[in-house]
PDB file of C-alpha atoms in Angstrom:
ATOM      1  CA  MET A 214     112.473 196.445  30.063  1.00 39.00           C
ATOM      2  CA  ASN A 215     114.834 194.885  32.565  1.00 38.00           C
ATOM      3  CA  LYS A 216     113.824 191.347  31.467  1.00 37.00           C
ATOM      4  CA  ARG A 217     114.640 192.154  27.844  1.00 36.00           C
ATOM      5  CA  TYR A 218     118.031 193.621  28.862  1.00 32.00           C
ATOM      6  CA  SER A 219     118.831 190.544  31.001  1.00 34.00           C
ATOM      7  CA  GLY A 220     118.198 188.276  28.006  1.00 36.00           C
ATOM      8  CA  VAL A 221     120.335 190.362  25.721  1.00 34.00           C
ATOM      9  CA  LEU A 222     123.113 190.469  28.395  1.00 32.00           C
ATOM     10  CA  GLY A 223     122.911 186.671  28.813  1.00 32.00           C
ATOM     11  CA  VAL A 224     123.304 186.100  25.047  1.00 32.00           C
ATOM     12  CA  ALA A 225     126.228 188.570  25.038  1.00 32.00           C
ATOM     13  CA  VAL A 226     127.922 186.718  27.880  1.00 30.00           C
ATOM     14  CA  LEU A 227     127.484 183.332  26.190  1.00 30.00           C
ATOM     15  CA  LEU A 228     128.701 184.676  22.867  1.00 31.00           C
ATOM     16  CA  SER A 229     131.713 186.273  24.513  1.00 30.00           C
ATOM     17  CA  SER A 230     132.515 182.998  26.255  1.00 30.00           C
ATOM     18  CA  PHE A 231     132.443 181.250  22.813  1.00 30.00           C
ATOM     19  CA  LEU A 232     134.639 183.932  21.152  1.00 31.00           C
ATOM     20  CA  LEU A 233     137.195 184.075  23.933  1.00 32.00           C
ATOM     21  CA  THR A 234     137.648 180.343  24.390  1.00 34.00           C
ATOM     22  CA  GLY A 235     137.022 179.073  20.899  1.00 35.00           C
ATOM     23  CA  THR A 236     134.781 176.317  22.202  1.00 38.00           C
ATOM     24  CA  GLN A 237     131.113 176.175  23.076  1.00 40.00           C
ATOM     25  CA  ALA A 238     130.021 176.777  26.644  1.00 38.00           C
ATOM     26  CA  ASN A 239     129.506 173.506  28.607  1.00 47.00           C
ATOM     27  CA  ALA A 240     126.006 174.428  29.624  1.00 45.00           C
ATOM     28  CA  ALA A 241     124.647 170.903  29.327  1.00 54.00           C
ATOM     29  CA  GLY A 242     127.664 169.386  31.088  1.00 89.00           C
ATOM     30  CA  ASP A 243     128.609 167.307  28.011  1.00 95.00           C
ATOM     31  CA  CYS A 244     132.158 166.415  26.918  1.00 96.00           C
ATOM     32  CA  VAL A 245     133.471 165.059  23.563  1.00 97.00           C
ATOM     33  CA  VAL A 246     136.470 162.657  23.708  1.00 97.00           C
ATOM     34  CA  ASP A 247     138.894 163.563  20.898  1.00 97.00           C
ATOM     35  CA  ASN A 248     142.078 161.783  22.303  1.00 97.00           C
ATOM     36  CA  PHE A 249     141.912 157.967  22.617  1.00 97.00           C
ATOM     37  CA  THR A 250     144.883 157.549  24.975  1.00 96.00           C
ATOM     38  CA  ASN A 251     145.030 156.701  28.660  1.00 94.00           C
ATOM     39  CA  ASP A 252     146.378 160.173  29.504  1.00 94.00           C
ATOM     40  CA  ASN A 253     144.795 162.563  32.057  1.00 94.00           C
ATOM     41  CA  GLY A 254     144.015 164.983  29.208  1.00 94.00           C
ATOM     42  CA  SER A 255     142.850 168.593  29.426  1.00 94.00           C
ATOM     43  CA  ASP A 256     140.271 170.973  27.902  1.00 93.00           C
ATOM     44  CA  SER A 257     142.335 171.587  24.810  1.00 94.00           C
ATOM     45  CA  ALA A 258     141.520 170.367  21.284  1.00 92.00           C
ATOM     46  CA  ASN A 259     142.834 166.886  20.642  1.00 94.00           C
ATOM     47  CA  ASP A 260     143.531 166.354  24.385  1.00 96.00           C
ATOM     48  CA  ARG A 261     140.088 165.502  25.815  1.00 96.00           C
ATOM     49  CA  THR A 262     140.497 161.940  26.979  1.00 97.00           C
ATOM     50  CA  LEU A 263     137.829 159.664  28.467  1.00 97.00           C
ATOM     51  CA  ARG A 264     139.664 160.065  31.784  1.00 95.00           C
ATOM     52  CA  PHE A 265     139.411 163.853  31.527  1.00 96.00           C
ATOM     53  CA  CYS A 266     135.750 163.883  30.477  1.00 96.00           C
ATOM     54  CA  LEU A 267     134.691 161.638  33.412  1.00 96.00           C
ATOM     55  CA  VAL A 268     136.938 162.974  36.162  1.00 94.00           C
ATOM     56  CA  ASP A 269     136.656 166.775  35.488  1.00 91.00           C
ATOM     57  CA  GLY A 270     132.858 167.019  36.126  1.00 85.00           C
ATOM     58  CA  ALA A 271     133.122 170.305  37.940  1.00 83.00           C
ATOM     59  CA  GLY A 272     135.155 171.855  35.191  1.00 89.00           C
ATOM     60  CA  ALA A 273     135.032 171.304  31.417  1.00 91.00           C
ATOM     61  CA  GLY A 274     134.394 167.559  31.637  1.00 93.00           C
ATOM     62  CA  ALA A 275     130.999 165.980  31.781  1.00 95.00           C
ATOM     63  CA  GLY A 276     128.994 167.436  34.558  1.00 93.00           C
ATOM     64  CA  ALA A 277     126.174 165.817  36.531  1.00 93.00           C
ATOM     65  CA  GLY A 278     123.578 164.571  34.101  1.00 94.00           C
ATOM     66  CA  GLY A 279     125.859 165.139  31.163  1.00 95.00           C
ATOM     67  CA  THR A 280     126.957 163.004  28.249  1.00 97.00           C
ATOM     68  CA  VAL A 281     130.352 161.778  27.128  1.00 97.00           C
ATOM     69  CA  SER A 282     130.496 161.128  23.477  1.00 98.00           C
ATOM     70  CA  PHE A 283     133.383 160.416  21.107  1.00 98.00           C
ATOM     71  CA  GLN A 284     134.793 162.170  17.995  1.00 97.00           C
ATOM     72  CA  HIS A 285     135.460 158.849  16.328  1.00 96.00           C
ATOM     73  CA  GLY A 286     134.869 159.776  12.687  1.00 96.00           C
ATOM     74  CA  ASN A 287     132.801 156.594  12.176  1.00 97.00           C
ATOM     75  CA  ALA A 288     135.968 154.527  12.735  1.00 97.00           C
ATOM     76  CA  GLU A 289     136.556 152.007  15.503  1.00 98.00           C
ATOM     77  CA  GLN A 290     138.680 153.308  18.278  1.00 97.00           C
ATOM     78  CA  THR A 291     140.162 151.472  21.284  1.00 97.00           C
ATOM     79  CA  ILE A 292     141.076 153.111  24.612  1.00 97.00           C
ATOM     80  CA  GLU A 293     143.581 151.002  26.478  1.00 95.00           C
ATOM     81  CA  LEU A 294     143.549 151.697  30.225  1.00 92.00           C
ATOM     82  CA  SER A 295     146.524 151.114  32.487  1.00 91.00           C
ATOM     83  CA  GLY A 296     147.666 152.168  35.941  1.00 89.00           C
ATOM     84  CA  SER A 297     144.354 152.902  37.709  1.00 89.00           C
ATOM     85  CA  THR A 298     140.607 153.021  37.408  1.00 91.00           C
ATOM     86  CA  ILE A 299     138.829 156.117  36.112  1.00 94.00           C
ATOM     87  CA  ASP A 300     137.141 157.444  39.241  1.00 94.00           C
ATOM     88  CA  ARG A 301     133.924 159.418  38.452  1.00 95.00           C
ATOM     89  CA  SER A 302     132.975 159.698  42.161  1.00 94.00           C
ATOM     90  CA  GLY A 303     131.481 163.065  43.247  1.00 93.00           C
ATOM     91  CA  ASN A 304     130.602 164.155  39.671  1.00 92.00           C
ATOM     92  CA  GLY A 305     127.041 162.828  39.442  1.00 93.00           C
ATOM     93  CA  ASP A 306     125.148 160.637  36.866  1.00 95.00           C
ATOM     94  CA  VAL A 307     126.523 160.453  33.331  1.00 96.00           C
ATOM     95  CA  THR A 308     125.747 158.835  29.993  1.00 97.00           C
ATOM     96  CA  ILE A 309     128.559 157.469  27.823  1.00 97.00           C
ATOM     97  CA  THR A 310     127.621 156.954  24.245  1.00 98.00           C
ATOM     98  CA  GLY A 311     130.025 155.455  21.736  1.00 97.00           C
ATOM     99  CA  GLY A 312     127.847 154.767  18.676  1.00 97.00           C
ATOM    100  CA  GLY A 313     129.228 151.249  18.443  1.00 97.00           C
ATOM    101  CA  PHE A 314     132.725 152.462  17.537  1.00 98.00           C
ATOM    102  CA  ILE A 315     134.411 152.506  20.900  1.00 98.00           C
ATOM    103  CA  THR A 316     136.152 149.660  22.805  1.00 97.00           C
ATOM    104  CA  LEU A 317     137.475 150.206  26.325  1.00 95.00           C
ATOM    105  CA  THR A 318     140.019 147.544  27.388  1.00 93.00           C
ATOM    106  CA  LEU A 319     142.684 146.941  30.051  1.00 90.00           C
ATOM    107  CA  ALA A 320     146.282 147.018  28.813  1.00 89.00           C
ATOM    108  CA  ALA A 321     148.112 143.718  28.673  1.00 86.00           C
ATOM    109  CA  GLY A 322     149.086 142.589  32.160  1.00 85.00           C
ATOM    110  CA  GLU A 323     146.672 144.922  33.928  1.00 85.00           C
ATOM    111  CA  THR A 324     144.315 143.212  36.408  1.00 80.00           C
ATOM    112  CA  GLY A 325     142.514 143.768  39.639  1.00 77.00           C
ATOM    113  CA  PHE A 326     140.776 147.072  39.113  1.00 83.00           C
ATOM    114  CA  SER A 327     137.497 148.242  37.566  1.00 88.00           C
ATOM    115  CA  MET A 328     137.821 150.322  34.435  1.00 92.00           C
ATOM    116  CA  ILE A 329     135.380 152.989  35.782  1.00 92.00           C
ATOM    117  CA  THR A 330     134.079 153.526  39.337  1.00 92.00           C
ATOM    118  CA  SER A 331     131.378 155.971  40.465  1.00 94.00           C
ATOM    119  CA  ASP A 332     129.066 156.801  43.362  1.00 95.00           C
ATOM    120  CA  ALA A 333     126.368 157.649  40.884  1.00 94.00           C
ATOM    121  CA  ALA A 334     124.607 156.046  37.858  1.00 94.00           C
ATOM    122  CA  ILE A 335     126.502 155.530  34.671  1.00 95.00           C
ATOM    123  CA  GLU A 336     124.478 154.721  31.548  1.00 96.00           C
ATOM    124  CA  VAL A 337     126.436 153.217  28.637  1.00 96.00           C
ATOM    125  CA  ASP A 338     125.419 152.836  25.034  1.00 97.00           C
ATOM    126  CA  GLY A 339     127.502 151.618  22.102  1.00 97.00           C
ATOM    127  CA  VAL A 340     130.754 150.986  24.010  1.00 97.00           C
ATOM    128  CA  ASP A 341     132.393 147.582  24.321  1.00 95.00           C
ATOM    129  CA  PHE A 342     134.371 146.566  27.400  1.00 93.00           C
ATOM    130  CA  THR A 343     137.048 143.867  27.202  1.00 90.00           C
ATOM    131  CA  GLY A 344     139.851 142.454  29.256  1.00 85.00           C
ATOM    132  CA  GLY A 345     138.573 143.546  32.657  1.00 77.00           C
ATOM    133  CA  THR A 346     139.146 141.346  35.753  1.00 72.00           C
ATOM    134  CA  ALA A 347     138.115 142.743  39.179  1.00 70.00           C
ATOM    135  CA  TYR A 348     136.318 141.331  42.196  1.00 69.00           C
ATOM    136  CA  GLU A 349     133.439 143.922  41.991  1.00 68.00           C
ATOM    137  CA  GLY A 350     132.609 145.078  38.526  1.00 69.00           C
ATOM    138  CA  ALA A 351     135.440 144.526  35.992  1.00 80.00           C
ATOM    139  CA  ALA A 352     133.999 147.146  33.650  1.00 89.00           C
ATOM    140  CA  ILE A 353     132.022 149.532  35.839  1.00 87.00           C
ATOM    141  CA  ASN A 354     131.655 149.501  39.594  1.00 86.00           C
ATOM    142  CA  THR A 355     129.012 151.819  41.082  1.00 87.00           C
ATOM    143  CA  PHE A 356     128.810 151.921  44.886  1.00 81.00           C
TER     144      PHE A 356
END
């Protein structure tokens, strides 16, 4: 009897999480980029940037073992980075999948830093990297 009640309670908690936030629970640690700017972003619709999804691994971003994907609408999108690297350190392994529609590039005049750094594995599929110039890993530097 208690096992059945626990399962029903778990479903009720998950459902209430969905109803209260308007988004699905981040159980798998996945994050969908829906804003293609260099901004920090947040967990609000149309504000989830690549930077947010990679850096906020302990919150609503991609957690350890999670996947970052893109709401690209089957249209090519370019994310132009400036200012600093996206530091994934401390958030675990992640997979970035762009479906062949995503390009990550450094803004004009930007040099000397990797686009993404991490202390864990980063698997990338369907994302092009351009314009990077750095001593160790112009696109991705894992250490």
